[in-house]
Structures are given as C-alpha cells and as structure tokens.
Tab-separated table of C-alpha atoms and ligand atoms in Angstrom:
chain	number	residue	atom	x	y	z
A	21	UNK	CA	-43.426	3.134	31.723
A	22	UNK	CA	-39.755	3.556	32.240
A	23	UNK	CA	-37.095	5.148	30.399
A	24	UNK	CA	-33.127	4.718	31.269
A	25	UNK	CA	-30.637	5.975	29.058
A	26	UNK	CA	-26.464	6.910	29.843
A	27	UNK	CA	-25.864	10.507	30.121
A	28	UNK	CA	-24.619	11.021	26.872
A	29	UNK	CA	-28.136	10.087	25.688
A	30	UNK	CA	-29.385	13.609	26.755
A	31	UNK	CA	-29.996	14.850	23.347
A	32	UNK	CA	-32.991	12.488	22.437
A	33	UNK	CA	-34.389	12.747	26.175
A	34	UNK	CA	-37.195	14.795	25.491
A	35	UNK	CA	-37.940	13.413	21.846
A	36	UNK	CA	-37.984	9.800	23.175
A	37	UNK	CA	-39.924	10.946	26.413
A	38	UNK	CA	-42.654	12.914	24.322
A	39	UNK	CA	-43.341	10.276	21.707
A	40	UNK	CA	-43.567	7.394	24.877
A	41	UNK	CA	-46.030	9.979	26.335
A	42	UNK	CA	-48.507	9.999	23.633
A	43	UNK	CA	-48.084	6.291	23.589
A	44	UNK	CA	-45.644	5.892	20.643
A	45	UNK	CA	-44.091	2.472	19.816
A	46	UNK	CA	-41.070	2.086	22.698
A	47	UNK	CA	-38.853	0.985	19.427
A	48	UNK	CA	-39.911	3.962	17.456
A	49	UNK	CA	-39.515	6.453	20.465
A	50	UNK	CA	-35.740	5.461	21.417
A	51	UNK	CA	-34.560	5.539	17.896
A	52	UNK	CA	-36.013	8.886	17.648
A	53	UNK	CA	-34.210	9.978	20.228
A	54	UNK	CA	-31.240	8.401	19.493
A	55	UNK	CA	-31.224	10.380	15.949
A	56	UNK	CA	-31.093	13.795	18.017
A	57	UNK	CA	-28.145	12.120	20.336
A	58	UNK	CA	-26.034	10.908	16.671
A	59	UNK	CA	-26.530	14.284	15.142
A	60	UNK	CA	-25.088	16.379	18.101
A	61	UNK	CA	-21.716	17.163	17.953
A	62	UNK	CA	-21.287	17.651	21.301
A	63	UNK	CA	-21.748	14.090	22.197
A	64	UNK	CA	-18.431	13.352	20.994
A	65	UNK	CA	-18.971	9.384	21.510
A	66	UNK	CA	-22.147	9.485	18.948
A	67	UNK	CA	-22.598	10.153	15.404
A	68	UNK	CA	-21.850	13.344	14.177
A	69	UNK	CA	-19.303	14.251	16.866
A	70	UNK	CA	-17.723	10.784	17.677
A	71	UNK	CA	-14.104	9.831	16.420
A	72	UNK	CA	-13.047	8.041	13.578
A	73	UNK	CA	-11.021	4.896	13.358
A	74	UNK	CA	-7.092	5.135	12.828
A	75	UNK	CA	-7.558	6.248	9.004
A	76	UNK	CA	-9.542	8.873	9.779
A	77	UNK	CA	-12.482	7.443	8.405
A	78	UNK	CA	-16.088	7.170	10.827
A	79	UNK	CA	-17.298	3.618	11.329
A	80	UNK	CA	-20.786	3.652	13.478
A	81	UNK	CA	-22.223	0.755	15.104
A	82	UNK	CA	-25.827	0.552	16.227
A	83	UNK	CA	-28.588	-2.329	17.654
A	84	UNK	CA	-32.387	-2.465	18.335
A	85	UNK	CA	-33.635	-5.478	20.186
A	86	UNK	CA	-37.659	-5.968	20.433
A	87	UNK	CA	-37.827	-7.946	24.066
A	88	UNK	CA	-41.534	-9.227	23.120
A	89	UNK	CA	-40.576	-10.839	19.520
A	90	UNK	CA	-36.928	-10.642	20.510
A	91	UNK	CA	-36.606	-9.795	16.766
A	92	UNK	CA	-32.810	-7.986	16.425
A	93	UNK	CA	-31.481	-5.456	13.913
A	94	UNK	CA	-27.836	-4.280	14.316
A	95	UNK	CA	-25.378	-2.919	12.130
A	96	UNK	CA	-21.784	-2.640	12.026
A	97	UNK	CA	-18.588	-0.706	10.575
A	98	UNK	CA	-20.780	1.419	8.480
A	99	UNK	CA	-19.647	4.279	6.713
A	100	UNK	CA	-20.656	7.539	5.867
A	101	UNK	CA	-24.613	7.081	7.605
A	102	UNK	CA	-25.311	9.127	10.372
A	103	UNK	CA	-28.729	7.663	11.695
A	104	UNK	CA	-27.308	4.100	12.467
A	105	UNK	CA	-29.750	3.705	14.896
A	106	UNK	CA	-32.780	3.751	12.199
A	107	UNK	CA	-30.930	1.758	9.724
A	108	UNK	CA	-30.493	-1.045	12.691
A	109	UNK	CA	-34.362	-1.011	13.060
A	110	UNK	CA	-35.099	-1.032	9.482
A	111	UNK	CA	-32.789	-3.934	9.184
A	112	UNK	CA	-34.753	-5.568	11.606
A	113	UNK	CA	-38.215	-4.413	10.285
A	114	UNK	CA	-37.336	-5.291	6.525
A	115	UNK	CA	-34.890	-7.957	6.296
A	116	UNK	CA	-34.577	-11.559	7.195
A	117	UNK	CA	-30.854	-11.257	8.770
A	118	UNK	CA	-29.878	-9.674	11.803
A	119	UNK	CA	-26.823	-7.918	11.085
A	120	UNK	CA	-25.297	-5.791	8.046
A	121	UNK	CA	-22.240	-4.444	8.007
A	122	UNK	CA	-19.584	-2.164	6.393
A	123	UNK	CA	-20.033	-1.323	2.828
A	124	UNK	CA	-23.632	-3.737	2.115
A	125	UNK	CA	-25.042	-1.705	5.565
A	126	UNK	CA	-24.335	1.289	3.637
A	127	UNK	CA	-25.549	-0.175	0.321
A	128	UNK	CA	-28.900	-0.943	2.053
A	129	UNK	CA	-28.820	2.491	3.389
A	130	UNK	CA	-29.279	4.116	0.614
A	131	UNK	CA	-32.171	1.724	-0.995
A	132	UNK	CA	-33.770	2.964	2.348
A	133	UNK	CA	-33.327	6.781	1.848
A	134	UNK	CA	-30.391	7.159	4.313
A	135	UNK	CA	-28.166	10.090	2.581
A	136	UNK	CA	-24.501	9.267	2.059
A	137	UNK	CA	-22.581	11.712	4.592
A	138	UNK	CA	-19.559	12.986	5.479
A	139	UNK	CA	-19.758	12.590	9.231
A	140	UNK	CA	-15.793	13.588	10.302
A	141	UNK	CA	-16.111	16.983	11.485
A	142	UNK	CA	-13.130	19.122	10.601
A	143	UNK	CA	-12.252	19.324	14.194
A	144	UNK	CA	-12.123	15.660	14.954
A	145	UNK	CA	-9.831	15.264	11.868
A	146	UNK	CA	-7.993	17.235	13.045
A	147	UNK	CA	-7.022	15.813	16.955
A	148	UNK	CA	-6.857	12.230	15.169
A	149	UNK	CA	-4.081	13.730	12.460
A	150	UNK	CA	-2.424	15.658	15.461
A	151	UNK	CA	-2.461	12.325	17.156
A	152	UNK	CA	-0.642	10.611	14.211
A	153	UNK	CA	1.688	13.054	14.126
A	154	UNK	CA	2.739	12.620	17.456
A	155	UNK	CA	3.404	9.000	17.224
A	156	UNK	CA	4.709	8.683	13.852
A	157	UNK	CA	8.170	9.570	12.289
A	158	UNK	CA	8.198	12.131	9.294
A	159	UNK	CA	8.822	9.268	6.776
A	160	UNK	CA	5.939	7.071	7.843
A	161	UNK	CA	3.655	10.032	8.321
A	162	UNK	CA	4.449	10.727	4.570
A	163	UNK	CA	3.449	7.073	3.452
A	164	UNK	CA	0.342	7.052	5.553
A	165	UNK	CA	-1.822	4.924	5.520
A	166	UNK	CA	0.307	2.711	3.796
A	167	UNK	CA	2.023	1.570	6.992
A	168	UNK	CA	1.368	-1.284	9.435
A	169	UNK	CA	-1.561	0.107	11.746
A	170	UNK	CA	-1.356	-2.504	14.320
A	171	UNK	CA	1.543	-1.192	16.122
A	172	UNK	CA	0.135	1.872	16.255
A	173	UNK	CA	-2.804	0.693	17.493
A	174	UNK	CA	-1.272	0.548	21.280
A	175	UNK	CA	0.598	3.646	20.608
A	176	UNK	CA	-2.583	6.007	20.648
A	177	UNK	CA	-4.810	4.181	21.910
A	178	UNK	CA	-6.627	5.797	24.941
A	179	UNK	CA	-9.872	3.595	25.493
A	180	UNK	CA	-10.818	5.486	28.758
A	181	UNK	CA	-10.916	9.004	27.543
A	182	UNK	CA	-12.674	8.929	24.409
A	183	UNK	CA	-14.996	6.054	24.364
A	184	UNK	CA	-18.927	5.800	25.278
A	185	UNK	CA	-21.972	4.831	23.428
A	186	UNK	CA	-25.829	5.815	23.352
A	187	UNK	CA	-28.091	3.289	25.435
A	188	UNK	CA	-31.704	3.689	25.795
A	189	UNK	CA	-33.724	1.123	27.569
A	190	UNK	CA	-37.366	1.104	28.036
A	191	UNK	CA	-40.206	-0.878	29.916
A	192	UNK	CA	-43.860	-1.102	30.226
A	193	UNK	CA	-45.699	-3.492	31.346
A	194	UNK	CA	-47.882	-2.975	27.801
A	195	UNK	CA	-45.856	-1.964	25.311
A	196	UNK	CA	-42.702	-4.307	26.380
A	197	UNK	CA	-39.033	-4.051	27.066
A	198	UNK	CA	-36.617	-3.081	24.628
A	199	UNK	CA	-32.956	-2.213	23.579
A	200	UNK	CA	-31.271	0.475	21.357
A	201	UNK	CA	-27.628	1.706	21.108
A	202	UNK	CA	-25.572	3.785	18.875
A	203	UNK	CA	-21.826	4.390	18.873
A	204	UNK	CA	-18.538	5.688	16.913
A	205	UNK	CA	-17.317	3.011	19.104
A	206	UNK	CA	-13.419	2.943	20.305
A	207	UNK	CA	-11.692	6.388	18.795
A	208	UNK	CA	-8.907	5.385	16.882
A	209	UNK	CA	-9.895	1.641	16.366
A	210	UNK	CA	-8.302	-0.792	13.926
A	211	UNK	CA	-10.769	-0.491	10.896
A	212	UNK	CA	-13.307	-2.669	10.779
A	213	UNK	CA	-13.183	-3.270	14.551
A	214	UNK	CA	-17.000	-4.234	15.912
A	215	UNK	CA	-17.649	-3.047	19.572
A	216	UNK	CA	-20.395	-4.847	21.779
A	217	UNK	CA	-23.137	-2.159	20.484
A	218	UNK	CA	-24.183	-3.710	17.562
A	219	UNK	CA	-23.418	-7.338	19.049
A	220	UNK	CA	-26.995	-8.941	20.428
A	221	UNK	CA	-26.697	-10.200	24.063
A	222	UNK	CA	-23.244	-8.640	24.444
A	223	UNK	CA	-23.679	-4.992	24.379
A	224	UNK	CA	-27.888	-5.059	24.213
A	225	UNK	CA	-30.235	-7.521	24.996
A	226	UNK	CA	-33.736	-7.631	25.776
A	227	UNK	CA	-36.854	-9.981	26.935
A	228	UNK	CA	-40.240	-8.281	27.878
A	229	UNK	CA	-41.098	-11.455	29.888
A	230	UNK	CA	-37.713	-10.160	32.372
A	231	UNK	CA	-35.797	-7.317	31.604
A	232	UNK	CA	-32.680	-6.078	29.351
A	233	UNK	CA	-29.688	-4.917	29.761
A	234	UNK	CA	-27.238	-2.241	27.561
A	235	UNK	CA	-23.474	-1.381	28.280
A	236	UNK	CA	-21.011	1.038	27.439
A	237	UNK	CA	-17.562	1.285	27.795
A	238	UNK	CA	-14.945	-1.906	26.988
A	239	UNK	CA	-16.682	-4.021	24.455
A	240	UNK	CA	-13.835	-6.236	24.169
A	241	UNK	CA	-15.035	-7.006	28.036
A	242	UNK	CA	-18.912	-7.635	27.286
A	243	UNK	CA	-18.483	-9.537	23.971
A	244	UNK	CA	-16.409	-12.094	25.886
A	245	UNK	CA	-18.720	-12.319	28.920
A	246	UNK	CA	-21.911	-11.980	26.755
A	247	UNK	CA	-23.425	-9.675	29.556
A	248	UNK	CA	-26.683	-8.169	28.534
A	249	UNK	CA	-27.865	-11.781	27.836
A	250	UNK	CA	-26.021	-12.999	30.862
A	251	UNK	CA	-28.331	-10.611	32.935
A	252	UNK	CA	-31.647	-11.177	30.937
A	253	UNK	CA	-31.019	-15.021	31.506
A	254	UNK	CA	-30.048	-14.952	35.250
A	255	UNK	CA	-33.559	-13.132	35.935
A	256	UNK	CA	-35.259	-15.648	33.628
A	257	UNK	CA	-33.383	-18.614	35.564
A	258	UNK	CA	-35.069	-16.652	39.037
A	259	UNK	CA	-32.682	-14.324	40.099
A	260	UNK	CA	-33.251	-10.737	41.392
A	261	UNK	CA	-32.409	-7.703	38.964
A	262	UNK	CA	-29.290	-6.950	41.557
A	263	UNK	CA	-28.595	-10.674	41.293
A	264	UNK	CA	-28.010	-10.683	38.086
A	265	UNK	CA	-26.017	-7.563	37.425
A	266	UNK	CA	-23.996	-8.621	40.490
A	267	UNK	CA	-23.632	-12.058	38.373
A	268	UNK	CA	-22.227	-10.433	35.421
A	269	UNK	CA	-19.986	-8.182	36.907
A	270	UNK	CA	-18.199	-11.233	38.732
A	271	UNK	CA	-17.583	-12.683	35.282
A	272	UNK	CA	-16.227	-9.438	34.387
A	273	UNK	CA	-13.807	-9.238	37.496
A	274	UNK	CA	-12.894	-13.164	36.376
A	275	UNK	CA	-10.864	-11.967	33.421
A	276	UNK	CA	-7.994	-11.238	34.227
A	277	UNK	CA	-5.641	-11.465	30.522
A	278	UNK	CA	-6.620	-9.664	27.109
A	279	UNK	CA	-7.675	-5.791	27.330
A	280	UNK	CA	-8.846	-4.921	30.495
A	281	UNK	CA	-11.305	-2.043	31.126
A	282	UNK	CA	-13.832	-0.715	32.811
A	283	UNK	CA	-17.722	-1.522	31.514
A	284	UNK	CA	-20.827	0.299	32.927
A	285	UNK	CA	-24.428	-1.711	32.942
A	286	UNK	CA	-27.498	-0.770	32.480
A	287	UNK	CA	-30.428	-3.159	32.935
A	288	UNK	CA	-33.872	-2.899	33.939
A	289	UNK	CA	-36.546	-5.749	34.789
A	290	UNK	CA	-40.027	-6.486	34.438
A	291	UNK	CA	-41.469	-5.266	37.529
A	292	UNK	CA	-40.328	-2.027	36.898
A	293	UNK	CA	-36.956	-1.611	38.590
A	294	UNK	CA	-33.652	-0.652	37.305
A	295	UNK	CA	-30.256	-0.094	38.169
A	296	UNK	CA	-26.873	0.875	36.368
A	297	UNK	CA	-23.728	-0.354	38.167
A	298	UNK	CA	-19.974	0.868	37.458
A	299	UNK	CA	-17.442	-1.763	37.305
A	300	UNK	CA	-14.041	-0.005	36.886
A	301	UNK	CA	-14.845	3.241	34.829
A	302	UNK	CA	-13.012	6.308	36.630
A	303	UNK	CA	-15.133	8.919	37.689
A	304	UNK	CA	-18.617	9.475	38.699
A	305	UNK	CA	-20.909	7.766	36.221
A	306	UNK	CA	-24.625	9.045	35.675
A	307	UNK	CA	-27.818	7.978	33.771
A	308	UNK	CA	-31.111	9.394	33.013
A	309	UNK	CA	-34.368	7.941	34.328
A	310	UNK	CA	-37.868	8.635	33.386
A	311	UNK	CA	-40.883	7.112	34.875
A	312	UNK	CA	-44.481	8.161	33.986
A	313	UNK	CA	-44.879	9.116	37.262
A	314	UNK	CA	-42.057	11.680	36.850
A	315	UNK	CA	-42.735	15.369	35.194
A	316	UNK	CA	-39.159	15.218	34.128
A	317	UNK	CA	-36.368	13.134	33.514
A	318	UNK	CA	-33.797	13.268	36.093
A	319	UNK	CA	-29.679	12.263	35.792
A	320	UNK	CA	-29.073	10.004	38.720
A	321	UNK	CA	-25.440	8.708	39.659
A	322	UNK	CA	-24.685	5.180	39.044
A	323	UNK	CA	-23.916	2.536	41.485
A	324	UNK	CA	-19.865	1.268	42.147
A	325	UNK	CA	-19.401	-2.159	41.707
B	23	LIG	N1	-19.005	-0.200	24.131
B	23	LIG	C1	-18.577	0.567	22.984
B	23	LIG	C2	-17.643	-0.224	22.157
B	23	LIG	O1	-16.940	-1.085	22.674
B	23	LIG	C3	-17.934	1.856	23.277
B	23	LIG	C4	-18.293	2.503	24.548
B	23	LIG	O2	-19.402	2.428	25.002
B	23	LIG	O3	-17.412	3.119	25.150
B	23	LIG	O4	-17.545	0.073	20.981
C-alpha cells in the first residue's frame, strides 16, 4: 500500500493512514482525510481557510476517481459546502452523472446532509476587501460588485502566492489505485471559474491496471494538456512511470501563449513506485509518502523538472 499526498495534505495524514491500516476502502480513507485538510484553516488553499473568488464569495472544487471501475465524481463552483471532497464521492456513489456544479452541487448537498456554511473566515474577507481597495478607485469601490470584474481580474491576480490544492493518491496492489482532490482553487478567480481539480484526466486521473496522476498549481496549464490522463495513458501505451511524467511535462514546456505557470505532478504506478516532479513552481516543493512498510509518513522534496 502506498499513500502520496502534497504537503498541504498534512491534516488528513494520519486519518487517511489509520483507516488504510485497518484496511478501509482507499476511496473512503482519502476523503476522510481530505475532510480534516478542508476544515483547517491553516491550509489556506483548502476549505475552510482557502480564498474566495473576486466577490468575496468561496467556490470549492473537488474530484474522486475509482482507478478499478474508473467511475468519477467531481464537483465544481460550489458554494457554501465545506466537505467537497465527500459530496464528489457521493456524486459518484449515487448519481448517474459525473459532475455537479454551482448552485444544483449545493442543492444535492443538502438532500445528502451536507450543512449549508459560511466558509469565508473573517480574516480572509478581510485581505480580499484590502485587496480591492488597493486596486479600485473610491467611486467603483462604492458600486462594487456592480463593476466590470474582468479587468480586475489581472490587476490582483497573484496565481503563485496563493494557489494550491489537496491531492491524495493511493495504491495497492488489492484494493486499487485511486484519485481525490479538493481546492478553493485560484484566490481571487472570476466567479464561476473551474480549476483542473474537479476536471477528470486534467487535474486527477486514475487506472488500477497502471497508475494515476493528481496536480496542483496552474489548472489553466493541465486542463489544456489533459495531464493526469496523459500520464495514466503513456504507462498504459508501455512507458515507464518517469516516461510518462517526463512526457507530460514536455507538453507543458510546449505552450508557450495563454497563462503561463508553474504545475507540480504527482503520479504513482502499479508496481508501486511514485514520483512528484516540479515544472516551474518557485521554491522547494514537498509531498508526503506512506508505504506500509513505513511506521510513519515522511515529507520528501519533489523532483525539478
Ligand atoms: N490546480 C488548482 C486550480 O487550478 C489550484 C492549485 O492547485 O493551485 O484550481
């Protein structure tokens, strides 16, 4: 059994890695874990502490893929639900679609129990009103929000500094290889915007037969290159796990118009290996890995593309 998960995953760490050890469904024990990571409000990428979009409002994307069924639940855009993560597998485990977003994800929340929450913490509505103010004159501030966003949307946009998702990855040669992410996505986004978290075989993907895959960081990079699946399908077409990374990070270096930014992978296969490669994200990026074998789970430093 192996476990990898981004660093901001640490929360859920020790829920995920109990519930694998006492041979929990791998589906059940990430979004578990993930629950603990979207309710911390020092993760401040996740849930509770992440940032809102340019209205001030929280929109929270989230995906499960099973790798043996390859059965997918994701949701998008969804307000005022803190455990996106659960309502992506429940979409999965209940419904006949894939993907819910916005106000029917919320809708089908509550016919699942979900609460309806106010997830902005006073402090993060704060820094994104500071930010307005700062980039707004006194007589649009006044009419806000009834002024253009999408000039503003370059203005105060800082996609480095206050992005990053939840990833958690697991693989065994019994229970199977799966996917599950959870984000706030891209602070200060243009409402409605979708990231590659809740986007199958963009920002997630997963095949027990050969491995999966997860990223964080630009989604407006993945969705275009379709890199979890990119990976997943290399290895199925015979290539090596640091093939196909290696494979989608050259498409990734191909694009050269659009936003530009940095994307880190995470992918595992089905002989037990992993590896989680930086391409362009500033500073030293590091993951956790658990292996059975292991009495705890250790942060390791990712590999520079
Ligand atoms: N990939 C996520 C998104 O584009 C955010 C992140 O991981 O930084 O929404």
């Amino acid at each position: 059994m192996l476990l990898i998960a981004n660093a901001e995953g640490w929360p859920g760490i020790p829920t995920t890695v109990d519930l694998l050890r006492s041979g929990a469904d791998s589906l059940a024990a990430m979004v578990a874990g993930i629950g603990e990571v979207e309710a911390e409000t020092k993760v401040r990428s996740v849930g509770r502490g992440g940032w809102p979009n340019m209205l001030g409002e929280m929109e929270f994307d989230a995906g499960v893929m099973d790798g043996t069924t390859r059965a997918v639940g994701a949701v998008g855009a969804v307000p005022h639900t803190l455990h996106v993560a659960r309502l992506a597998h429940e979409v999965m485990k209940r419904l006949p679609h894939v993907m819910l977003t916005g106000a029917g994800a919320r809708r089908f929340a509550s016919e699942i129990g979900l609460p309806q929450e106010d997830v902005l913490l006073p402090d993060s509505r704060r820094v994104w009103w500071e930010r307005l103010e700062q980039e707004l004159p006194p007589e649009a501030l006044g009419r806000f929000p009834d002024v253009p966003l999408a000039p503003l949307l370059k203005a105060i946009t800082d996609p480095e500094r206050v992005r990053d998702t939840t990833v958690y990855l697991t693989a065994d040669p019994r229970r199977g290889i799966h996917a599950a992410t959870s984000t706030s996505g891209w602070a200060w986004k243009y409402p409605g915007r979708l990231g590659d978290s809740p986007i199958p075989g963009a920002g997630f993907y997963a095949d027990s037969r050969y491995g999966a895959a997860a990223c964080t960081h630009t989604g407006e990079m993945t969705m275009r290159c379709a890199t979890a699946r990119t990976i997943v399908l290399a290895m199925k077409l015979g290539h090596t796990l640091r093939d196909a990374v290696a494979l989608a990070v050259e498409e990734l270096r191909e694009l050269r118009e659009g936003f530009l930014g940095g994307v880190v992978i995470h992918a595992v296969d089905a002989h037990g290996q992993h590896q989680v490669t930086n391409f362009r994200c500033e500073g030293e990026i590091r993951y956790w890995l658990w292996e059975d074998s292991m009495p705890e789970p250790e942060l390791r430093a990712a590999q520079t593309a």
